[in-house]
């Protein structure tokens, strides 16, 4: 067989492993998540003939995904920044009082320490955080960075608020940004569903590595993913439109969990230190948990949310927290519910022990899969 020629004479296609696969027998080919394989024969639905680093063998087609045409496509940037160029999403975020108020409080609490500082607001959207800085404190300069066409409106808002002397809007991707100099504070509201969805956090870390002064402040300073055992409150079942099987098969974003629906106390499963975490760490994040059931009931699934923490610029000054969990004021993120394949009856005192894994999609770089074991 000519190198790179598949058995039916077509060009071998490149696929990426979505999960680790261990061969059972020498006619199969083992690979790890993220490995790029050349697939030479896809005539069968289930087993394909593939090659990895000169080794050939059968691999399960369900473990593979075609590589994106190009890197740009992998981030789906046209769609992503297209969406953020319209006001709808920004209106939703600005209407989220706990979210916006927390950032305002952070600036207010640190207004004295911010005097003379240089701030970058990454992914500033309509510029609300930059305007908080300019109006509630006296920074030397605020660099408001926004890649979408929203930046045009943001420049106008900065002018109308009389902040153009302090705030400069850069319509640019953070990755391609050229700033006049390094910054003392990098503030951003980058959190997505389950904390990481959209993976805007990668842009924040790249900007940190390039533009944040040594010892500079990251806001949020840290973020953590929290989980507990939740039930589908009785209110949900009657409204179940989809066939139960389908409904149970995928995560429910924007699920509003009520405290009475919680079967156990929450546990932080993953914590990101925004000063030390590296982009490569984002590929796979794992956490352990052990829950004690506090009230007997039917355990339908795990509920997940995040909190973001804002360290004070002043030595042992008060830190602030934005908590998107069921015991805090509801936010536009709400919580995410991961259904069990089949509900389980649990008794008070039972313990549920396991692990969670956030696996970044090797192809679609703004996506992830979450596994509870
Ligand atoms: N909390 C979130 N899940 N999303 C809210 C913030 C997202 C805002 O940041 C902008 N944005 C996202 N990534 C980037 C980037 N790399 N460079 C500049 N702006 C960006 C995006 O256009 C939008 O206006």
Short mmCIF file of C-alpha atoms and ligand atoms in Angstrom, two decimals, residues 80-81 84-85 90 93 99 122-126 145-148 150 172-175 189-193 197-198 200 203 332-333 366, ligand 1:
data_model
loop_
_atom_site.label_atom_id
_atom_site.label_comp_id
_atom_site.label_asym_id
_atom_site.label_seq_id
_atom_site.Cartn_x
_atom_site.Cartn_y
_atom_site.Cartn_z
CA UNK A 80 -18.60 33.23 18.45
CA UNK A 81 -17.68 36.87 17.88
CA UNK A 84 -21.14 38.77 20.83
CA UNK A 85 -21.45 41.54 18.25
CA UNK A 90 -24.68 41.66 26.50
CA UNK A 93 -25.11 39.71 31.11
CA UNK A 99 -22.65 39.15 38.22
CA UNK A 122 -10.29 41.52 28.63
CA UNK A 123 -13.44 40.83 26.68
CA UNK A 124 -14.95 44.10 27.88
CA UNK A 125 -18.14 43.74 25.81
CA UNK A 126 -20.08 46.96 26.38
CA UNK A 145 -10.20 44.85 24.84
CA UNK A 146 -13.10 43.52 22.76
CA UNK A 147 -12.73 41.48 19.56
CA UNK A 148 -16.34 41.71 18.35
CA UNK A 150 -19.52 45.56 19.88
CA UNK A 172 -8.80 43.22 18.78
CA UNK A 173 -8.45 39.61 19.83
CA UNK A 174 -6.45 39.48 23.07
CA UNK A 175 -4.11 37.04 21.33
CA UNK A 189 -15.58 38.12 33.05
CA UNK A 190 -14.70 34.94 31.14
CA UNK A 191 -16.71 32.27 32.94
CA UNK A 192 -18.95 30.05 30.84
CA UNK A 193 -21.35 27.23 31.65
CA UNK A 197 -17.42 26.33 28.27
CA UNK A 198 -16.26 28.69 25.46
CA UNK A 200 -12.32 32.08 26.87
CA UNK A 203 -7.35 33.87 26.04
CA UNK A 332 -27.91 33.93 34.08
CA UNK A 333 -25.68 30.84 34.27
CA UNK A 366 -14.50 25.88 22.87
N1 LIG B 1 -18.34 35.18 30.42
C1 LIG B 1 -18.54 34.77 29.19
N2 LIG B 1 -18.68 33.47 28.87
N3 LIG B 1 -18.66 35.67 28.22
C2 LIG B 1 -18.75 37.09 28.53
C3 LIG B 1 -17.55 37.82 28.01
C4 LIG B 1 -17.35 37.57 26.56
C5 LIG B 1 -16.90 38.87 25.85
O1 LIG B 1 -15.48 38.78 25.64
C6 LIG B 1 -15.19 38.89 24.26
N4 LIG B 1 -14.05 38.00 23.99
C7 LIG B 1 -13.99 36.66 24.16
N5 LIG B 1 -12.78 36.19 23.83
C8 LIG B 1 -12.04 37.28 23.46
C9 LIG B 1 -10.70 37.45 23.01
N6 LIG B 1 -9.86 36.40 22.87
N7 LIG B 1 -10.27 38.71 22.71
C10 LIG B 1 -11.10 39.77 22.83
N8 LIG B 1 -12.40 39.67 23.25
C11 LIG B 1 -12.85 38.43 23.56
C12 LIG B 1 -16.46 38.46 23.54
O2 LIG B 1 -16.54 39.05 22.25
C13 LIG B 1 -17.54 38.96 24.49
O3 LIG B 1 -17.87 40.32 24.22
#
